[in-house]
mmCIF file of C-alpha atoms and ligand atoms in Angstrom:
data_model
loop_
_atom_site.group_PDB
_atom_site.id
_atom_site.type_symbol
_atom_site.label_atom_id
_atom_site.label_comp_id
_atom_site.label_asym_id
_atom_site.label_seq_id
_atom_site.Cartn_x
_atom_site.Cartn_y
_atom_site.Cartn_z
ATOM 1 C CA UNK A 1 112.947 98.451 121.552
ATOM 2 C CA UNK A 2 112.479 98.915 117.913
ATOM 3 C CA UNK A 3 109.294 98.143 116.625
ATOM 4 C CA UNK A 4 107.765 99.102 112.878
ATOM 5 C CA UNK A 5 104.579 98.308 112.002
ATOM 6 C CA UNK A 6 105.457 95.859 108.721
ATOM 7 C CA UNK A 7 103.313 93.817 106.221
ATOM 8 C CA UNK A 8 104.882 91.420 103.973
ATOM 9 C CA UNK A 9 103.814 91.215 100.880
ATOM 10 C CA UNK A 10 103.906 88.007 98.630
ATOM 11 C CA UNK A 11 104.686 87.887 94.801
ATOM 12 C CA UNK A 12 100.795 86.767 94.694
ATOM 13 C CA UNK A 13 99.815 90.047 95.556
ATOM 14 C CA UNK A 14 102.380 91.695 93.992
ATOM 15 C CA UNK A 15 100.612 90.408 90.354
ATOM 16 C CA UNK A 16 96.700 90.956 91.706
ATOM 17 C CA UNK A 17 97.541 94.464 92.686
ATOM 18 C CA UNK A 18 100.083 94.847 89.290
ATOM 19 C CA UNK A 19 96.503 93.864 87.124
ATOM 20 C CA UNK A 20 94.682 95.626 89.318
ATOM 21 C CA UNK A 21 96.367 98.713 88.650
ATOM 22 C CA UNK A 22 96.924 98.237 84.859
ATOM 23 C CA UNK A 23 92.841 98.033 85.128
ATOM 24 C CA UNK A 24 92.604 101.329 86.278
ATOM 25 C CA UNK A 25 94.883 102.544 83.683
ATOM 26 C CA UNK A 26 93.196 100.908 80.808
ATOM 27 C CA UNK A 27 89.704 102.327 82.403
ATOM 28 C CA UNK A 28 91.420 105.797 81.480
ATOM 29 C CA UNK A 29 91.713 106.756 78.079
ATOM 30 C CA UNK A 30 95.875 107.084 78.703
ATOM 31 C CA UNK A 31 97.259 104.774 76.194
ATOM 32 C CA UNK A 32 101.092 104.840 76.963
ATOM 33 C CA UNK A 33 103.908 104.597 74.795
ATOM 34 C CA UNK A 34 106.808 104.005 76.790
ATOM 35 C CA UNK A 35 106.841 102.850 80.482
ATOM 36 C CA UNK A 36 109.840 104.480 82.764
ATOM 37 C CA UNK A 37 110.127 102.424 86.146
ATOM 38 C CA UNK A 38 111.627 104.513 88.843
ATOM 39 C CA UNK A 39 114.344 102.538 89.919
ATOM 40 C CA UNK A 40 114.817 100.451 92.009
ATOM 41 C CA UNK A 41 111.154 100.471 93.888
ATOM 42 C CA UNK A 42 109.633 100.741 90.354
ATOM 43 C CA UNK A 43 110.848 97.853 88.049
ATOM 44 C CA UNK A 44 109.006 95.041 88.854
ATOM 45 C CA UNK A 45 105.899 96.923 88.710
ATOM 46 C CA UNK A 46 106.781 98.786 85.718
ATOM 47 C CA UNK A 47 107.983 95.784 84.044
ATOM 48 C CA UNK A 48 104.383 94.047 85.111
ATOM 49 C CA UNK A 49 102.649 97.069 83.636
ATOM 50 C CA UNK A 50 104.341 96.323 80.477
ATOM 51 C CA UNK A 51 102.903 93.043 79.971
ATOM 52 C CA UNK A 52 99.105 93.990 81.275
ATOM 53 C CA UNK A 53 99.025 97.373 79.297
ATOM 54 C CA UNK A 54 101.270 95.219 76.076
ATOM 55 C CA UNK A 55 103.806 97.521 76.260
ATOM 56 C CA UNK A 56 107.218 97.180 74.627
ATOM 57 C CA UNK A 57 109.220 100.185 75.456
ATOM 58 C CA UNK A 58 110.520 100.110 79.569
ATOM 59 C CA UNK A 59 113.207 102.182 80.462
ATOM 60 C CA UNK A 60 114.600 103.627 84.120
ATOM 61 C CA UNK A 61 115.702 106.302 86.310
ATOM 62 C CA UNK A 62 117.254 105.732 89.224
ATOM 63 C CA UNK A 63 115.747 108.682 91.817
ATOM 64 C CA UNK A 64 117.237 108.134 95.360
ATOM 65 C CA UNK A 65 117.408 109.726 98.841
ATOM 66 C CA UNK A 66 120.726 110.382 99.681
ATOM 67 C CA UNK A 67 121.937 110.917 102.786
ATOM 68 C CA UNK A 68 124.623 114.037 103.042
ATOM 69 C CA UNK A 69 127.577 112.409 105.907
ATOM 70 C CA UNK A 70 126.940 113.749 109.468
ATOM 71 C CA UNK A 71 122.933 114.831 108.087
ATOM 72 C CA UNK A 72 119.846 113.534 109.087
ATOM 73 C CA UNK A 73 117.613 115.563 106.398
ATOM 74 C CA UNK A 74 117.733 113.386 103.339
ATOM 75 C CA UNK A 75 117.416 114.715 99.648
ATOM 76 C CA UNK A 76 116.384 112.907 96.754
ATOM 77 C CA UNK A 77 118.714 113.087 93.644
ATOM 78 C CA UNK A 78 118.861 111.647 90.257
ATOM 79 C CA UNK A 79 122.039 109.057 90.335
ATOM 80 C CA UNK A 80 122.662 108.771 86.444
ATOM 81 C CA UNK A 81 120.989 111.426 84.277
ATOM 82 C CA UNK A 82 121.719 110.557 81.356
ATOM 83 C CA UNK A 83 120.374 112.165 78.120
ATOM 84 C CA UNK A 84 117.253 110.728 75.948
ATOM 85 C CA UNK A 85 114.866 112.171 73.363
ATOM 86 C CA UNK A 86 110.946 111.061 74.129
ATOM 87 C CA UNK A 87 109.443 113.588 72.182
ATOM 88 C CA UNK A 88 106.288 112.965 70.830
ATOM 89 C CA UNK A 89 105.759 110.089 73.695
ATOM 90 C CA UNK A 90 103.203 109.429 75.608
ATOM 91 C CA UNK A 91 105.397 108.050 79.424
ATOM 92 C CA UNK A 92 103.570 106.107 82.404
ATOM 93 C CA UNK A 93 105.848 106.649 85.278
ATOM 94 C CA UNK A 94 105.663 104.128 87.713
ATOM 95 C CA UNK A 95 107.101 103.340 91.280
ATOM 96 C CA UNK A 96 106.117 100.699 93.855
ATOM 97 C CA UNK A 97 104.742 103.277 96.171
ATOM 98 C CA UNK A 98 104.275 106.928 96.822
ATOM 99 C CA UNK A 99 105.362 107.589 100.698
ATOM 100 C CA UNK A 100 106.305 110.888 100.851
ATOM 101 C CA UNK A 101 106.361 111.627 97.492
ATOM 102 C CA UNK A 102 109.470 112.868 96.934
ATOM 103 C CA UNK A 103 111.826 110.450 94.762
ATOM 104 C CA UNK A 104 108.844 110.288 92.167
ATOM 105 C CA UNK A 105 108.565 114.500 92.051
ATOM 106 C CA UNK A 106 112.332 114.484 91.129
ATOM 107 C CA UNK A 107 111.966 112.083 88.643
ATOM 108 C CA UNK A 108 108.512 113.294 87.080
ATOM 109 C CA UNK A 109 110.613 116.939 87.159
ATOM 110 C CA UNK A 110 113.353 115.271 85.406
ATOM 111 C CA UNK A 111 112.004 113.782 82.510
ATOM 112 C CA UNK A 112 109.550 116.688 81.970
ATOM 113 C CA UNK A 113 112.411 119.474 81.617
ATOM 114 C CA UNK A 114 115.133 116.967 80.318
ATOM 115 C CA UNK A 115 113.541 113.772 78.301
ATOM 116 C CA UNK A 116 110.591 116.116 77.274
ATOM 117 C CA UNK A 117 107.772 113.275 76.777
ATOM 118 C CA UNK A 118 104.223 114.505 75.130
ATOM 119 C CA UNK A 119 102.186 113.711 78.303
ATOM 120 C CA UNK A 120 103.437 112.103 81.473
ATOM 121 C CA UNK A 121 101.218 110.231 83.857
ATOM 122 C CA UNK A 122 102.414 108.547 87.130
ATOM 123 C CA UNK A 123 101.203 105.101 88.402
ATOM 124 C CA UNK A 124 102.129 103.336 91.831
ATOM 125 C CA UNK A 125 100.573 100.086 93.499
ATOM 126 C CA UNK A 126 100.417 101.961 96.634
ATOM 127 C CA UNK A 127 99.486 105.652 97.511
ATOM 128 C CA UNK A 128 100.143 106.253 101.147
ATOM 129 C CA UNK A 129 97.383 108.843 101.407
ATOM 130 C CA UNK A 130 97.984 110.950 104.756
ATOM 131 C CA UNK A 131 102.088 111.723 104.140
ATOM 132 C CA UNK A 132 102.123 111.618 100.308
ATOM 133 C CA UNK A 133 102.605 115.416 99.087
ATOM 134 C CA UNK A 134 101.504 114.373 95.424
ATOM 135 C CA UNK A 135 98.717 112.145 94.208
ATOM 136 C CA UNK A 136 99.489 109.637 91.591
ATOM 137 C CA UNK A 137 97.548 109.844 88.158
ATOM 138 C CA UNK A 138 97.006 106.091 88.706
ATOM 139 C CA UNK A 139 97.111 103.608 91.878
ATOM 140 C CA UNK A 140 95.914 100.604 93.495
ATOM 141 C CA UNK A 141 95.689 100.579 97.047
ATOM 142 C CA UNK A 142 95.063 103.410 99.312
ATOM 143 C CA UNK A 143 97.135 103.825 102.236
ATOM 144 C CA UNK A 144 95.380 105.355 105.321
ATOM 145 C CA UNK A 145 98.081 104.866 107.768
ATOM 146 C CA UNK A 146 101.948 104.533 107.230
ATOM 147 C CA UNK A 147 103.331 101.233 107.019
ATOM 148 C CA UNK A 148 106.325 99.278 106.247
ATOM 149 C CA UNK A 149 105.342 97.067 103.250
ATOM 150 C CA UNK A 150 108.142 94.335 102.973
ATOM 151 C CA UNK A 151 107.995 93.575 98.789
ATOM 152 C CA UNK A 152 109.268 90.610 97.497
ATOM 153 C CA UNK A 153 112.151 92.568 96.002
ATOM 154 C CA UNK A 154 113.651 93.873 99.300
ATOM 155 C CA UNK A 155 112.908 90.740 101.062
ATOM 156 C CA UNK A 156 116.772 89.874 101.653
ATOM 157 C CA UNK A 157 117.727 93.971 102.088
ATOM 158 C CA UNK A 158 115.226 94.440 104.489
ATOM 159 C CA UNK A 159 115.616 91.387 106.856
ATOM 160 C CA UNK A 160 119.156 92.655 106.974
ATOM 161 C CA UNK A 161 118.514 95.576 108.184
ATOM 162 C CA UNK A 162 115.879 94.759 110.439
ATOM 163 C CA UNK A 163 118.217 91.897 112.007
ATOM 164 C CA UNK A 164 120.822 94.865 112.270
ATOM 165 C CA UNK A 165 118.611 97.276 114.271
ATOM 166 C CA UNK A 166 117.972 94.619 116.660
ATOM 167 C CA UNK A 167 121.432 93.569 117.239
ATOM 168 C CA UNK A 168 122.475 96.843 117.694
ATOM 169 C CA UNK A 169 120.467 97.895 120.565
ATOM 170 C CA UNK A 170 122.334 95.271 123.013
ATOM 171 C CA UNK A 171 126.058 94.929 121.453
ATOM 172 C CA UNK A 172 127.500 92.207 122.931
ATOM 173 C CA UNK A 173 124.616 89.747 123.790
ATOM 174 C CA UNK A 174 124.420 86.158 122.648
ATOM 175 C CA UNK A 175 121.714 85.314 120.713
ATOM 176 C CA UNK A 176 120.857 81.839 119.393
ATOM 177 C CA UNK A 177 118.923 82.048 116.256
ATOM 178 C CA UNK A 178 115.642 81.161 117.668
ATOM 179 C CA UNK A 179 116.315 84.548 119.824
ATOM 180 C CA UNK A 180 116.569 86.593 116.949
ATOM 181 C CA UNK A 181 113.825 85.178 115.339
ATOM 182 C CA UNK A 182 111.512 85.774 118.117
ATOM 183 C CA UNK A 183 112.680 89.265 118.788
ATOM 184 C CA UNK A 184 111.814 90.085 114.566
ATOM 185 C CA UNK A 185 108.953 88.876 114.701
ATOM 186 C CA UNK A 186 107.947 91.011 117.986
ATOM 187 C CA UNK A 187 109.584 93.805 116.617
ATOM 188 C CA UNK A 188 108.113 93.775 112.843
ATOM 189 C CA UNK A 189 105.049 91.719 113.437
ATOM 190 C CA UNK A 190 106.076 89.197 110.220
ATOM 191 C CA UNK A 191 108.549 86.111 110.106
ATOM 192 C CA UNK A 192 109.640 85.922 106.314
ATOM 193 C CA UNK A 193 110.539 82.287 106.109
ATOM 194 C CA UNK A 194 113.799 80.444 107.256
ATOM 195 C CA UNK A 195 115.787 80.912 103.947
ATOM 196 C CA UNK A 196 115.876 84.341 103.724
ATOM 197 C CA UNK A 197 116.549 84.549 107.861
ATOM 198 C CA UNK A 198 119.504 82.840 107.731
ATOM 199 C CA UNK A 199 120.883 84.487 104.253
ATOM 200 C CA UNK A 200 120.082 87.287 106.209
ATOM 201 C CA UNK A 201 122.413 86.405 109.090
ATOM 202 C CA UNK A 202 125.159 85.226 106.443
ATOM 203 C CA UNK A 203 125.063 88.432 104.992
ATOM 204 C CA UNK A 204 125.578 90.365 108.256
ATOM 205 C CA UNK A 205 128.953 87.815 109.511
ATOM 206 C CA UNK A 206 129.955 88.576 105.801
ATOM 207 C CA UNK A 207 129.338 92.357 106.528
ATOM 208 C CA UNK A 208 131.286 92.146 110.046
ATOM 209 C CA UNK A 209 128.683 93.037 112.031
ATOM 210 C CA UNK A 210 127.820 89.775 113.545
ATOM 211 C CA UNK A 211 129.863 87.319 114.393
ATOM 212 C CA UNK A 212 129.167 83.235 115.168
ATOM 213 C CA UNK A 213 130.027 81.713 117.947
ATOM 214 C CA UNK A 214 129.064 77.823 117.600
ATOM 215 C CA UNK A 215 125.372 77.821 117.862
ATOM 216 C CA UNK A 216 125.068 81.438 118.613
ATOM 217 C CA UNK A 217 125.337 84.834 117.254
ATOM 218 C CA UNK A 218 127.006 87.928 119.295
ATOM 219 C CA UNK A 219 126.858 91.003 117.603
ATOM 220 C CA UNK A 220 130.404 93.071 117.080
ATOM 221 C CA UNK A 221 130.861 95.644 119.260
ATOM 222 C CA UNK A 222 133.104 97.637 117.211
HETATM 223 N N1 ADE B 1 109.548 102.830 100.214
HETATM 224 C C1 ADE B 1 109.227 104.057 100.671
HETATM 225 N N2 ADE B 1 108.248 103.977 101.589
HETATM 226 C C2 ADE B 1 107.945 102.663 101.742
HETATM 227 C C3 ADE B 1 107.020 101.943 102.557
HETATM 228 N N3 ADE B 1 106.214 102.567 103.409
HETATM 229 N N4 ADE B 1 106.990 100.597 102.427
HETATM 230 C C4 ADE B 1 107.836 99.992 101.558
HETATM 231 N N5 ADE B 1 108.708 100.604 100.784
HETATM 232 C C5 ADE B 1 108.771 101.944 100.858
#
């Protein structure tokens, strides 16, 4: 039975840990020029850092795992690198959270050899300490153990995918919502709210991998 251990995280903290971080950064003597959120973890942080820090210049660079067909080893690449001069600039980088570490190396590498900023410094809200094979410049919370943190901006995403992963472990069974329910929130320890639970399952009969049955849900076995 799948089970991740999962904290949701509300838009309130979202903006205390946002000004916390920006804090830390104005405690520095790193005065940036333009912020470049790594996309898509990064721009809602990036964009927050831009009002705390007064910035006006935001751009982004989408850096993404992408998994090769029929290959379980992912690699991160750079979806659209497109060209741009920041000579002379001073660039915070910034992402939601450093896991592993590896989307935000390819994009620090990047902009470095490509965009070709004065300095570069890299921010995050999170730093998950123990997995993490770089240490951000800046960031607000430190991670001890690994964690699923369910942000505001993958709250419809995720509950997709977490509904999926359920439903696919017993193809075939009829679930009434209240099943489902229970079974998230004993699988991922959080309930995010009835709205987003049923978009959720809308999104998944949309997607043709559930289908309704009156009052109840059977997943698609094919
Ligand atoms: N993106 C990469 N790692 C993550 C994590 N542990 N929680 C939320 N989003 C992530």
């Amino acid at each position: 039975m799948v089970r991740v251990p999962t904290k949701l995280v509300t838009w309130e903290e979202i903006v205390e840990w946002s000004m916390g971080l920006a804090r830390v950064i104005k405690e520095s003597s790193f005065r940036p020029d333009v912020v470049v959120a790594v996309s898509r973890g990064g721009y809602v942080p990036a964009r927050l850092m831009c009002d705390f820090l007064l910035v006006d210049n935001l751009v982004s660079l989408q850096s993404q795992h992408w998994t090769e067909a029929a290959k379980v080893a992912e690699k991160a690449i750079i979806k659209f690198p497109y060209k741009l001069d920041l000579s002379g600039q001073r660039v915070l980088l910034v992402d939601d959270i450093v896991d592993t570490g590896d989307t935000l190396m390819l994009a620090r590498d990047f902009i470095l050899s490509e965009w070709r900023p004065a300095e570069l410094k890299i921010a995050a809200l999170q730093w998950i300490s123990p997995v993490a094979k770089i240490k951000p410049d800046f960031y607000y919370i430190e991670v001890k153990e690994w964690i699923w943190f369910q942000y505001p901006w993958t709250r419809h995403e995720d509950t997709v995918q977490f509904i999926k992963r359920i439903l696919l472990e017993e193809r075939g069974k009829e679930w009434t919502y209240e099943e489902i329910r229970a079974r998230f929130e004993e699988g991922y320890g959080i309930f995010v709210g009835d709205a987003y639970f049923r978009l959720a399952l809308e999104s998944l009969v949309e997607l043709g991998i559930l289908e309704r049955r009156g009052g109840t849900y059977v997943a698609k076995t094919v």
